[in-house]
Every structure is written in C-alpha cells, then in structure tokens.
Tab-separated table of N, CA and C in Angstrom:
chain	number	residue	atom	x	y	z
R	135	GLY	N	-150.857	122.707	-16.864
R	135	GLY	CA	-152.355	123.134	-16.602
R	135	GLY	C	-152.522	123.960	-15.273
R	136	GLN	N	-153.627	124.752	-15.363
R	136	GLN	CA	-153.897	125.431	-14.229
R	136	GLN	C	-155.065	124.971	-13.287
R	137	GLY	N	-155.605	124.041	-13.793
R	137	GLY	CA	-156.755	123.655	-13.061
R	137	GLY	C	-157.997	124.428	-13.236
R	138	SER	N	-159.178	123.949	-12.518
R	138	SER	CA	-160.256	124.675	-12.852
R	138	SER	C	-160.774	125.400	-11.425
R	139	LEU	N	-161.120	126.671	-11.582
R	139	LEU	CA	-161.643	127.571	-10.560
R	139	LEU	C	-163.100	128.049	-10.744
R	140	ALA	N	-163.817	127.957	-9.713
R	140	ALA	CA	-165.267	128.472	-9.798
R	140	ALA	C	-165.514	129.219	-8.656
R	141	LEU	N	-166.436	130.383	-8.834
R	141	LEU	CA	-166.999	131.158	-7.937
R	141	LEU	C	-168.291	130.934	-7.738
R	142	ALA	N	-168.759	131.006	-6.442
R	142	ALA	CA	-170.439	131.015	-6.339
R	142	ALA	C	-170.730	131.889	-5.366
R	143	ARG	N	-171.889	132.335	-5.137
R	143	ARG	CA	-172.640	133.243	-3.995
R	143	ARG	C	-171.971	132.595	-2.718
R	144	ARG	N	-172.192	133.527	-1.765
R	144	ARG	CA	-171.912	133.117	-0.279
R	144	ARG	C	-173.177	132.040	-0.405
R	145	GLY	N	-172.853	130.781	0.490
R	145	GLY	CA	-173.711	129.820	0.717
R	145	GLY	C	-173.782	128.861	-0.444
R	146	GLY	N	-172.999	128.963	-1.542
R	146	GLY	CA	-172.934	128.033	-2.668
R	146	GLY	C	-174.143	128.074	-3.516
R	147	THR	N	-175.017	129.050	-3.305
R	147	THR	CA	-176.315	129.023	-4.035
R	147	THR	C	-176.011	129.469	-5.547
R	148	GLY	N	-176.729	129.318	-6.432
R	148	GLY	CA	-176.743	129.635	-7.734
R	148	GLY	C	-175.715	128.918	-8.591
R	149	PRO	N	-175.786	129.099	-9.847
R	149	PRO	CA	-174.704	128.305	-10.715
R	149	PRO	C	-173.086	129.015	-10.577
R	150	PRO	N	-172.289	128.332	-10.273
R	150	PRO	CA	-170.864	128.661	-10.052
R	150	PRO	C	-170.417	129.472	-11.398
R	151	ILE	N	-169.531	130.302	-11.233
R	151	ILE	CA	-168.782	131.094	-12.473
R	151	ILE	C	-167.534	130.413	-12.671
R	152	ALA	N	-167.373	129.856	-13.791
R	152	ALA	CA	-165.943	129.396	-14.253
R	152	ALA	C	-165.113	130.598	-14.224
R	153	LEU	N	-163.786	130.693	-13.664
R	153	LEU	CA	-163.007	131.909	-13.544
R	153	LEU	C	-161.639	131.334	-14.505
R	154	GLU	N	-161.128	132.265	-15.514
R	154	GLU	CA	-159.944	131.756	-16.009
R	154	GLU	C	-158.950	132.581	-14.968
R	155	HIS	N	-157.820	132.024	-14.589
R	155	HIS	CA	-156.785	132.438	-13.697
R	155	HIS	C	-155.542	132.235	-14.342
R	156	SER	N	-154.404	132.288	-13.413
R	156	SER	CA	-153.206	131.833	-13.332
R	156	SER	C	-152.427	131.975	-11.987
R	157	GLY	N	-151.311	131.169	-11.800
R	157	GLY	CA	-150.500	131.488	-10.750
R	157	GLY	C	-151.265	130.970	-9.580
R	158	ALA	N	-152.136	129.799	-9.620
R	158	ALA	CA	-152.991	129.204	-8.445
R	158	ALA	C	-152.131	128.412	-7.471
R	159	LYS	N	-152.518	129.139	-6.327
R	159	LYS	CA	-151.498	128.506	-5.079
R	159	LYS	C	-152.492	128.008	-3.887
R	160	PRO	N	-152.838	126.893	-4.135
R	160	PRO	CA	-153.599	126.235	-2.915
R	160	PRO	C	-152.925	125.693	-1.572
R	161	SER	N	-153.111	125.817	-0.542
R	161	SER	CA	-152.648	124.941	0.539
R	161	SER	C	-153.662	124.367	1.450
R	162	TRP	N	-153.391	123.006	1.985
R	162	TRP	CA	-154.221	122.339	2.706
R	162	TRP	C	-153.567	122.250	4.252
R	163	VAL	N	-154.295	122.705	5.225
R	163	VAL	CA	-153.701	122.653	6.683
R	163	VAL	C	-154.801	121.929	7.536
R	164	ILE	N	-154.177	121.087	8.317
R	164	ILE	CA	-154.790	120.046	9.308
R	164	ILE	C	-155.281	121.081	10.470
R	165	SER	N	-156.270	120.884	11.081
R	165	SER	CA	-156.772	121.766	12.381
R	165	SER	C	-156.777	123.229	12.448
R	166	GLY	N	-156.945	123.662	10.882
R	166	GLY	CA	-156.966	125.306	10.692
R	166	GLY	C	-157.285	125.484	9.264
R	167	PRO	N	-157.444	126.709	8.986
R	167	PRO	CA	-157.722	127.055	7.638
R	167	PRO	C	-156.399	127.237	6.591
R	168	GLY	N	-156.390	126.350	5.305
R	168	GLY	CA	-155.471	126.564	4.282
R	168	GLY	C	-155.759	127.764	3.707
R	169	GLU	N	-154.878	128.217	2.574
R	169	GLU	CA	-155.128	129.247	1.787
R	169	GLU	C	-154.988	129.196	0.338
R	170	PHE	N	-155.723	130.064	-0.374
R	170	PHE	CA	-155.547	129.743	-1.866
R	170	PHE	C	-155.462	131.283	-2.484
R	171	SER	N	-154.739	131.456	-3.560
R	171	SER	CA	-154.444	132.653	-4.162
R	171	SER	C	-154.355	132.389	-5.440
R	172	CYS	N	-154.810	133.178	-6.379
R	172	CYS	CA	-154.590	133.149	-7.760
R	172	CYS	C	-154.617	134.502	-8.453
R	173	ILE	N	-153.978	134.698	-9.437
R	173	ILE	CA	-154.287	135.877	-10.157
R	173	ILE	C	-154.847	135.979	-11.552
R	174	MET	N	-155.479	137.165	-12.011
R	174	MET	CA	-155.977	137.363	-13.447
R	174	MET	C	-155.438	138.771	-13.952
R	175	PRO	N	-155.528	139.095	-15.282
R	175	PRO	CA	-155.312	140.169	-15.762
R	175	PRO	C	-156.405	141.097	-15.393
R	176	ASP	N	-156.084	142.360	-15.166
R	176	ASP	CA	-157.142	143.411	-14.527
R	176	ASP	C	-158.352	143.485	-15.595
R	177	ALA	N	-158.115	143.417	-16.961
R	177	ALA	CA	-159.240	143.200	-17.840
R	177	ALA	C	-160.082	142.433	-17.626
R	178	LEU	N	-159.454	141.036	-17.546
R	178	LEU	CA	-160.429	139.850	-17.274
R	178	LEU	C	-161.286	139.859	-15.980
R	179	ALA	N	-160.607	140.372	-14.938
R	179	ALA	CA	-161.326	140.642	-13.657
R	179	ALA	C	-162.513	141.420	-13.940
R	180	ARG	N	-162.298	142.473	-14.567
R	180	ARG	CA	-163.255	143.603	-14.816
R	180	ARG	C	-164.487	142.769	-15.837
R	181	ARG	N	-164.093	141.987	-16.671
R	181	ARG	CA	-165.150	141.134	-17.446
R	181	ARG	C	-166.002	140.321	-16.534
R	182	TYR	N	-165.431	139.720	-15.480
R	182	TYR	CA	-165.957	138.980	-14.551
R	182	TYR	C	-167.038	139.869	-13.629
R	183	GLY	N	-166.877	141.018	-13.629
R	183	GLY	CA	-167.597	141.979	-12.761
R	183	GLY	C	-166.884	142.398	-11.587
R	184	ALA	N	-165.566	142.054	-11.486
R	184	ALA	CA	-164.695	142.405	-10.078
R	184	ALA	C	-164.851	144.044	-9.711
R	185	SER	N	-165.149	144.973	-10.615
R	185	SER	CA	-165.488	146.319	-10.290
R	185	SER	C	-166.830	146.433	-9.687
R	186	GLY	N	-167.693	145.757	-10.040
R	186	GLY	CA	-168.988	145.904	-9.515
R	186	GLY	C	-169.744	144.975	-8.455
R	187	ILE	N	-169.015	143.992	-8.169
R	187	ILE	CA	-169.595	143.031	-7.203
R	187	ILE	C	-168.634	142.873	-5.855
R	188	ASN	N	-169.034	142.395	-4.789
R	188	ASN	CA	-168.402	142.249	-3.883
R	188	ASN	C	-167.747	140.712	-3.664
R	189	TRP	N	-166.460	140.566	-3.999
R	189	TRP	CA	-166.023	139.167	-4.173
R	189	TRP	C	-165.828	138.572	-2.702
R	190	ILE	N	-165.626	139.398	-1.633
R	190	ILE	CA	-165.348	138.818	-0.362
R	190	ILE	C	-166.592	138.069	0.004
R	191	GLY	N	-166.245	136.963	0.644
R	191	GLY	CA	-167.433	136.110	1.045
R	191	GLY	C	-168.211	135.187	-0.132
R	192	LYS	N	-167.536	135.252	-1.168
R	192	LYS	CA	-168.042	134.344	-2.331
R	192	LYS	C	-167.233	133.023	-1.963
R	193	TRP	N	-167.876	131.851	-2.315
R	193	TRP	CA	-167.139	130.738	-2.222
R	193	TRP	C	-166.562	130.291	-3.545
R	194	ILE	N	-165.406	129.796	-3.073
R	194	ILE	CA	-164.095	129.185	-4.258
R	194	ILE	C	-164.192	127.668	-4.181
R	195	ARG	N	-164.126	127.328	-5.333
R	195	ARG	CA	-163.756	125.693	-5.468
R	195	ARG	C	-162.831	125.681	-6.543
R	196	TYR	N	-161.590	125.084	-6.145
R	196	TYR	CA	-160.469	124.859	-7.123
R	196	TYR	C	-160.090	123.445	-7.321
R	197	GLN	N	-160.351	122.993	-8.660
R	197	GLN	CA	-159.644	121.578	-8.870
R	197	GLN	C	-158.583	121.240	-9.587
R	198	TYR	N	-157.737	120.460	-9.322
R	198	TYR	CA	-156.313	120.429	-10.055
R	198	TYR	C	-156.363	118.756	-10.157
R	199	PRO	N	-156.082	118.128	-11.229
R	199	PRO	CA	-155.779	116.563	-11.345
R	199	PRO	C	-154.809	115.988	-10.436
R	200	GLY	N	-155.020	114.964	-9.536
R	200	GLY	CA	-154.076	114.470	-8.620
R	200	GLY	C	-153.962	115.016	-7.264
R	201	LEU	N	-154.810	116.346	-7.140
R	201	LEU	CA	-154.948	117.030	-5.839
R	201	LEU	C	-156.322	116.901	-5.189
R	202	PRO	N	-156.529	116.870	-3.965
R	202	PRO	CA	-157.803	116.971	-3.473
R	202	PRO	C	-158.387	118.275	-3.827
R	203	ASP	N	-159.729	118.230	-4.093
R	203	ASP	CA	-160.491	119.617	-4.271
R	203	ASP	C	-160.170	120.427	-3.426
R	204	TRP	N	-160.006	121.858	-3.366
R	204	TRP	CA	-160.008	122.777	-2.420
R	204	TRP	C	-161.200	123.705	-2.542
R	205	GLY	N	-161.630	123.878	-1.235
R	205	GLY	CA	-162.941	124.740	-1.141
R	205	GLY	C	-162.868	125.785	-0.323
R	206	GLY	N	-163.217	126.914	-0.291
R	206	GLY	CA	-163.323	127.828	0.695
R	206	GLY	C	-164.000	129.269	0.357
R	207	VAL	N	-163.497	130.297	1.070
R	207	VAL	CA	-164.202	131.576	1.093
R	207	VAL	C	-163.223	132.797	0.703
R	208	ALA	N	-163.790	133.555	-0.274
R	208	ALA	CA	-162.894	134.644	-0.726
R	208	ALA	C	-162.701	135.608	0.521
R	209	THR	N	-161.689	136.083	0.795
R	209	THR	CA	-161.520	136.867	2.023
R	209	THR	C	-160.720	138.099	1.837
R	210	GLN	N	-160.069	138.216	0.610
R	210	GLN	CA	-159.346	139.488	0.211
R	210	GLN	C	-159.193	139.568	-1.307
R	211	VAL	N	-159.142	140.692	-1.803
R	211	VAL	CA	-158.746	141.135	-3.289
R	211	VAL	C	-157.662	142.054	-3.407
R	212	ARG	N	-156.674	141.900	-4.281
R	212	ARG	CA	-155.637	142.958	-4.200
R	212	ARG	C	-155.660	143.351	-5.952
R	213	TRP	N	-155.842	144.663	-5.991
R	213	TRP	CA	-155.630	145.215	-7.161
R	213	TRP	C	-154.068	145.901	-7.364
R	214	THR	N	-153.504	145.551	-8.334
R	214	THR	CA	-152.120	146.333	-8.698
R	214	THR	C	-152.264	146.410	-10.025
R	215	PRO	N	-151.510	147.239	-10.703
R	215	PRO	CA	-151.473	147.838	-11.959
R	215	PRO	C	-151.589	146.561	-13.003
R	216	GLY	N	-152.565	146.456	-13.646
R	216	GLY	CA	-152.647	145.304	-14.760
R	216	GLY	C	-153.214	144.002	-14.105
R	217	GLN	N	-153.214	143.656	-13.123
R	217	GLN	CA	-153.740	142.490	-12.444
R	217	GLN	C	-154.581	142.583	-11.254
R	218	PHE	N	-155.247	141.329	-10.963
R	218	PHE	CA	-156.368	141.244	-9.808
R	218	PHE	C	-155.795	140.020	-9.350
R	219	GLU	N	-155.364	140.145	-7.842
R	219	GLU	CA	-155.333	138.833	-7.154
R	219	GLU	C	-156.545	138.527	-6.212
R	220	LEU	N	-156.923	137.088	-6.133
R	220	LEU	CA	-158.119	136.670	-5.369
R	220	LEU	C	-157.306	135.881	-4.199
R	221	VAL	N	-157.765	136.165	-2.843
R	221	VAL	CA	-157.322	135.455	-1.748
R	221	VAL	C	-158.496	134.859	-0.942
R	222	ALA	N	-158.249	133.505	-0.713
R	222	ALA	CA	-159.493	132.879	0.032
R	222	ALA	C	-158.734	132.011	1.176
R	223	GLN	N	-159.685	131.695	2.301
R	223	GLN	CA	-159.319	130.838	3.192
R	223	GLN	C	-160.152	129.598	3.113
R	224	SER	N	-159.721	128.491	3.492
R	224	SER	CA	-160.574	127.228	3.363
R	224	SER	C	-161.896	127.200	4.224
R	225	PHE	N	-162.638	126.308	4.002
R	225	PHE	CA	-164.106	126.199	4.633
R	225	PHE	C	-163.651	126.167	6.142
R	226	HIS	N	-162.822	125.763	6.641
R	226	HIS	CA	-162.430	125.844	8.190
R	226	HIS	C	-163.132	127.032	8.824
R	227	VAL	N	-162.810	128.198	8.109
R	227	VAL	CA	-163.127	129.671	8.588
R	227	VAL	C	-164.615	129.723	8.796
R	228	LEU	N	-165.785	128.754	8.583
R	228	LEU	CA	-166.878	128.850	8.491
R	228	LEU	C	-167.304	128.548	10.010
R	229	MET	N	-166.249	128.080	10.690
R	229	MET	CA	-166.459	127.764	12.183
R	229	MET	C	-165.967	128.847	12.988
R	230	ARG	N	-165.480	129.715	12.514
R	230	ARG	CA	-164.949	131.141	12.940
R	230	ARG	C	-165.908	131.901	13.388
R	231	LYS	N	-165.779	132.641	14.692
R	231	LYS	CA	-166.815	133.689	15.117
R	231	LYS	C	-168.158	132.797	15.270
R	232	ARG	N	-168.145	131.700	15.674
R	232	ARG	CA	-169.316	130.811	16.085
R	232	ARG	C	-169.379	130.613	17.692
R	233	ARG	N	-170.090	131.377	18.230
R	233	ARG	CA	-170.253	131.230	19.670
R	233	ARG	C	-170.612	129.888	20.102
R	234	VAL	N	-169.977	129.044	21.029
R	234	VAL	CA	-170.488	127.878	21.668
R	234	VAL	C	-171.154	128.582	23.101
R	235	SER	N	-172.559	128.326	23.106
R	235	SER	CA	-173.042	128.661	24.386
R	235	SER	C	-173.051	127.845	25.591
R	236	LEU	N	-172.503	126.649	25.215
R	236	LEU	CA	-172.463	125.632	26.544
R	236	LEU	C	-171.422	126.187	27.301
R	237	ASN	N	-171.943	126.015	28.854
R	237	ASN	CA	-171.627	126.491	29.857
R	237	ASN	C	-172.013	125.671	31.049
R	238	VAL	N	-171.493	124.307	30.815
R	238	VAL	CA	-172.185	123.440	31.928
R	238	VAL	C	-170.998	122.683	32.676
R	239	GLY	N	-169.971	123.236	32.670
R	239	GLY	CA	-168.939	122.477	33.741
R	239	GLY	C	-168.225	121.520	32.906
R	240	PHE	N	-167.762	120.754	33.802
R	240	PHE	CA	-166.966	119.550	33.086
R	240	PHE	C	-167.676	118.300	32.652
R	241	GLN	N	-166.946	117.817	31.359
R	241	GLN	CA	-167.563	116.454	30.871
R	241	GLN	C	-166.424	115.590	30.572
R	242	ARG	N	-166.464	114.518	30.656
R	242	ARG	CA	-165.335	113.534	30.141
R	242	ARG	C	-166.135	112.673	29.085
R	243	ALA	N	-165.460	112.938	28.005
R	243	ALA	CA	-165.643	112.023	26.775
R	243	ALA	C	-164.311	112.209	25.793
R	244	THR	N	-164.496	111.545	24.557
R	244	THR	CA	-163.420	111.540	23.741
R	244	THR	C	-163.355	113.101	23.060
R	245	ALA	N	-162.261	113.579	22.581
R	245	ALA	CA	-162.152	114.861	21.894
R	245	ALA	C	-163.229	114.800	20.742
R	246	GLY	N	-163.214	113.934	19.966
R	246	GLY	CA	-164.174	113.773	18.808
R	246	GLY	C	-165.784	114.045	19.314
R	247	ALA	N	-166.004	113.421	20.349
R	247	ALA	CA	-167.476	113.391	20.658
R	247	ALA	C	-167.792	114.986	21.208
R	248	LEU	N	-166.562	115.411	22.097
R	248	LEU	CA	-166.917	116.883	22.511
R	248	LEU	C	-166.953	117.918	21.405
R	249	ALA	N	-166.066	117.659	20.363
R	249	ALA	CA	-166.074	118.413	19.203
R	249	ALA	C	-167.331	118.544	18.257
R	250	ARG	N	-168.083	117.326	18.141
R	250	ARG	CA	-169.336	117.179	17.614
R	250	ARG	C	-170.450	117.711	18.238
R	251	ARG	N	-170.260	117.685	19.872
R	251	ARG	CA	-171.276	118.266	20.757
R	251	ARG	C	-171.215	119.834	20.349
R	252	ALA	N	-169.991	120.425	20.412
R	252	ALA	CA	-169.700	121.896	20.402
R	252	ALA	C	-170.347	122.317	19.008
R	253	HIS	N	-170.180	121.632	18.065
R	253	HIS	CA	-170.777	121.949	16.770
R	253	HIS	C	-171.958	121.815	16.701
R	254	SER	N	-172.566	121.041	17.067
R	254	SER	CA	-174.024	120.987	17.136
R	254	SER	C	-174.607	122.062	18.048
R	255	ASP	N	-174.138	122.221	19.168
R	255	ASP	CA	-174.619	123.699	19.895
R	255	ASP	C	-174.502	124.957	18.900
R	256	VAL	N	-173.745	125.245	18.209
R	256	VAL	CA	-173.356	126.343	17.427
R	256	VAL	C	-174.407	126.227	16.342
R	257	GLN	N	-174.747	125.012	15.739
R	257	GLN	CA	-175.797	124.949	14.676
R	257	GLN	C	-177.099	125.456	15.106
R	258	THR	N	-177.521	125.167	16.302
R	258	THR	CA	-178.822	125.675	16.824
R	258	THR	C	-179.075	127.256	16.746
R	259	ASP	N	-178.069	128.035	17.001
R	259	ASP	CA	-178.272	129.648	16.658
R	259	ASP	C	-177.566	130.140	15.597
R	260	SER	N	-176.591	129.561	14.974
R	260	SER	CA	-175.941	130.286	13.855
R	260	SER	C	-175.219	129.137	12.958
R	261	PRO	N	-176.249	128.540	12.241
R	261	PRO	CA	-175.673	127.588	11.139
R	261	PRO	C	-174.058	128.087	10.408
R	262	THR	N	-173.274	127.018	10.524
R	262	THR	CA	-172.111	127.215	9.990
R	262	THR	C	-171.841	127.189	8.548
R	263	GLY	N	-172.727	126.545	7.946
R	263	GLY	CA	-172.470	125.933	6.479
R	263	GLY	C	-171.751	124.739	6.318
R	264	ILE	N	-171.362	124.291	7.449
R	264	ILE	CA	-170.754	122.972	7.572
R	264	ILE	C	-171.830	121.818	7.267
R	265	VAL	N	-171.798	121.050	6.320
R	265	VAL	CA	-173.044	119.888	6.073
R	265	VAL	C	-172.905	119.084	6.963
R	266	GLU	N	-171.912	118.568	7.341
R	266	GLU	CA	-171.870	117.414	7.987
R	266	GLU	C	-170.335	117.580	9.132
R	267	PHE	N	-170.559	117.062	10.321
R	267	PHE	CA	-169.406	116.964	11.282
R	267	PHE	C	-169.169	115.529	11.763
R	268	GLN	N	-168.214	114.771	11.014
R	268	GLN	CA	-168.050	113.434	11.293
R	268	GLN	C	-166.957	113.200	12.504
R	269	ALA	N	-167.162	112.777	13.524
R	269	ALA	CA	-166.070	112.514	14.433
R	269	ALA	C	-166.014	111.093	14.899
R	270	ALA	N	-164.800	110.611	14.812
R	270	ALA	CA	-164.446	109.302	15.386
R	270	ALA	C	-164.315	109.647	16.856
R	271	GLU	N	-164.653	108.531	17.579
R	271	GLU	CA	-164.596	108.629	18.845
R	271	GLU	C	-163.587	107.742	19.485
R	272	THR	N	-162.378	108.033	19.182
R	272	THR	CA	-161.299	107.347	19.208
R	272	THR	C	-160.461	108.105	20.297
R	273	GLY	N	-159.504	107.207	20.835
R	273	GLY	CA	-158.682	108.099	21.721
R	273	GLY	C	-159.056	108.130	23.179
R	274	GLU	N	-158.231	108.344	24.054
R	274	GLU	CA	-158.573	108.559	25.618
R	274	GLU	C	-159.554	109.607	25.820
R	275	PRO	N	-160.484	109.188	26.931
R	275	PRO	CA	-161.177	110.369	27.063
R	275	PRO	C	-160.824	111.403	27.719
R	276	ILE	N	-161.087	112.664	27.701
R	276	ILE	CA	-160.360	113.836	28.334
R	276	ILE	C	-161.613	114.632	29.090
R	277	ASP	N	-160.895	115.380	30.205
R	277	ASP	CA	-161.956	116.135	30.954
R	277	ASP	C	-161.767	117.530	30.390
R	278	TYR	N	-162.942	118.021	29.839
R	278	TYR	CA	-163.251	119.192	29.127
R	278	TYR	C	-164.212	120.151	30.040
R	279	GLU	N	-163.940	121.209	30.139
R	279	GLU	CA	-164.565	122.238	31.116
R	279	GLU	C	-165.343	123.188	29.919
R	280	TRP	N	-166.629	123.002	29.682
R	280	TRP	CA	-167.263	124.056	29.035
R	280	TRP	C	-167.467	125.388	29.518
R	281	ARG	N	-166.774	126.274	28.811
R	281	ARG	CA	-166.730	127.775	29.070
R	281	ARG	C	-167.352	128.690	28.043
R	282	GLY	N	-167.878	128.200	27.117
R	282	GLY	CA	-168.368	128.846	26.013
R	282	GLY	C	-167.033	129.341	25.021
R	283	GLY	N	-167.370	130.138	24.461
R	283	GLY	CA	-166.056	130.498	23.435
R	283	GLY	C	-166.291	130.336	21.921
R	284	ASP	N	-165.284	130.666	21.311
R	284	ASP	CA	-165.303	130.585	19.816
R	284	ASP	C	-165.127	129.185	19.372
R	285	LEU	N	-166.097	128.577	18.396
R	285	LEU	CA	-165.982	127.332	17.919
R	285	LEU	C	-164.555	126.853	17.635
R	286	MET	N	-164.013	127.575	16.536
R	286	MET	CA	-162.820	127.249	15.913
R	286	MET	C	-161.408	127.698	16.740
R	287	SER	N	-161.533	129.043	17.338
R	287	SER	CA	-160.291	129.586	17.984
R	287	SER	C	-160.149	129.036	19.308
R	288	ASP	N	-161.303	128.737	20.017
R	288	ASP	CA	-161.243	128.327	21.391
R	288	ASP	C	-161.401	126.996	21.451
R	289	VAL	N	-162.804	126.450	21.263
R	289	VAL	CA	-163.122	125.033	21.608
R	289	VAL	C	-162.542	123.900	20.873
R	290	LEU	N	-162.281	124.040	19.415
R	290	LEU	CA	-161.646	123.067	18.820
R	290	LEU	C	-160.001	123.063	18.912
R	291	ALA	N	-159.623	124.469	19.090
R	291	ALA	CA	-157.978	124.467	19.338
R	291	ALA	C	-157.765	123.667	20.842
R	292	GLN	N	-158.415	124.046	21.793
R	292	GLN	CA	-158.343	123.373	23.030
R	292	GLN	C	-158.674	121.809	22.866
R	293	LEU	N	-159.337	121.533	22.183
R	293	LEU	CA	-159.393	119.706	22.093
R	293	LEU	C	-158.302	119.371	21.549
R	294	VAL	N	-157.869	119.791	20.346
R	294	VAL	CA	-156.749	119.447	19.617
R	294	VAL	C	-155.534	119.385	20.440
R	295	THR	N	-155.254	120.352	21.329
R	295	THR	CA	-153.956	120.390	22.415
R	295	THR	C	-154.206	119.178	23.338
R	296	ALA	N	-155.526	119.012	23.973
R	296	ALA	CA	-155.826	118.280	24.858
R	296	ALA	C	-155.631	116.828	24.530
R	297	SER	N	-156.020	116.661	23.304
R	297	SER	CA	-155.864	115.066	22.582
R	297	SER	C	-155.009	114.741	21.754
R	298	GLY	N	-154.261	115.929	21.198
R	298	GLY	CA	-153.455	115.237	20.169
R	298	GLY	C	-153.843	115.007	18.839
R	299	GLN	N	-154.900	115.045	18.554
R	299	GLN	CA	-155.864	114.631	17.354
R	299	GLN	C	-156.002	115.955	16.397
R	300	GLU	N	-156.524	115.613	15.351
R	300	GLU	CA	-156.591	116.635	14.334
R	300	GLU	C	-158.124	116.659	13.754
R	301	TRP	N	-158.391	117.939	12.982
R	301	TRP	CA	-159.677	117.965	12.311
R	301	TRP	C	-159.446	118.600	10.997
R	302	THR	N	-160.282	118.485	9.977
R	302	THR	CA	-160.261	119.171	8.871
R	302	THR	C	-161.641	119.304	8.130
R	303	VAL	N	-161.756	120.289	7.022
R	303	VAL	CA	-162.949	120.547	6.550
R	303	VAL	C	-162.582	120.152	5.070
R	304	ASP	N	-163.261	119.450	3.981
R	304	ASP	CA	-162.964	119.342	2.962
R	304	ASP	C	-163.899	120.320	1.982
R	305	ALA	N	-163.680	120.210	0.532
R	305	ALA	CA	-164.270	121.220	-0.281
R	305	ALA	C	-165.730	120.941	-0.441
R	306	ASP	N	-166.258	119.889	0.185
R	306	ASP	CA	-167.795	119.641	0.200
R	306	ASP	C	-168.243	120.096	1.484
R	307	ARG	N	-167.332	121.033	2.312
R	307	ARG	CA	-167.870	121.198	3.776
R	307	ARG	C	-168.278	120.466	4.707
R	308	ILE	N	-167.583	119.140	4.578
R	308	ILE	CA	-167.727	118.006	5.659
R	308	ILE	C	-166.404	118.134	6.574
R	309	ALA	N	-166.648	118.495	7.735
R	309	ALA	CA	-165.816	118.230	8.842
R	309	ALA	C	-165.324	116.864	9.164
R	310	ARG	N	-164.394	116.527	9.676
R	310	ARG	CA	-163.970	115.272	10.124
R	310	ARG	C	-162.850	115.442	11.158
R	311	TRP	N	-163.083	114.740	12.271
R	311	TRP	CA	-162.322	114.663	13.503
R	311	TRP	C	-161.488	113.547	13.471
C-alpha cells in the first residue's frame, strides 16, 4: 500500500484534500527538517488543480500503517513529461526565518528551558504555527548568550551543540525538546 496523503491550505485551515499518489518517500530527522516526496501522473495532478493553484506552502500529512504520521509544508513541485512530483519539508521549517529578539546577555539554564523561552519570544511577534513546545528541563545547565538570530538555524542549533540534546516536531505540530 501507498499510505494516505492529504493536502490542506497553509495553516491547516479548511478540509484536507486526499491525494492519489505513488512512490511516497518520507524521512524523519531529529533536530532538523525531514523530507517527503511523491509522484502522481500529470493528468491526475491537473485534476487536483495543480496547474491552477500554488502548491508551495500547502500543508501535507502522510499516514502509513506502522510508521509515525509525517507532517510538513510543500516546498517544491517538479513537472516532468507525464508526471508531477510534490516535495515537502517537515513542520520543523515553521521555526525557520523566525527572529528571536532576545538580546539580554548571558543566562544559565537547561537547554530545554532556553529553547522554550526562545520559541515563546518568537511567538509574540511572528507565530510559528507550532501549537505547543514541550521541553524537558533535564541535563546540566548551560551558559547561553542571547544575541538574537534565527530560531531554528541559530538558537536551536546552538543549544543542540552546547547540550548534546535533540528536538523534533511531530505531524500535529507539537515540538518536543
């Protein structure tokens, strides 16, 4: 079986559209975005309106028995003669290009507490679409210097490096540290 694939508007609003597809390739990555791709015949993609709507930014949910659900954002489409390929990155990317405005010097806390604080700061000005950020406050406290930066590429990456801990985002858009 191919599993089930659904496409929803950006933000997950409105009813999802079930998509026929083949060759689904989901990947799950810790502390960064996983990827998904699938193909469909050109005629089928056009029936779904692929020629008339922008698929980039649409939300994808893939379900396959025995695997965790995969959720993410369509990032690319590729047309080749006779077929259409849909490519997406997992919901981790919702935290990309979100500026952390904290610039308050050093703070000593666990990496989980610092990550949750950074996410909370971003949510004030630019909601990420992450519905919850769960952070276990385990491990040794670290000294972290708040210098602003991108939530995913700068702050979370630095906290992973400093602590040796990991984070992920599931298909329901819940982040876990």
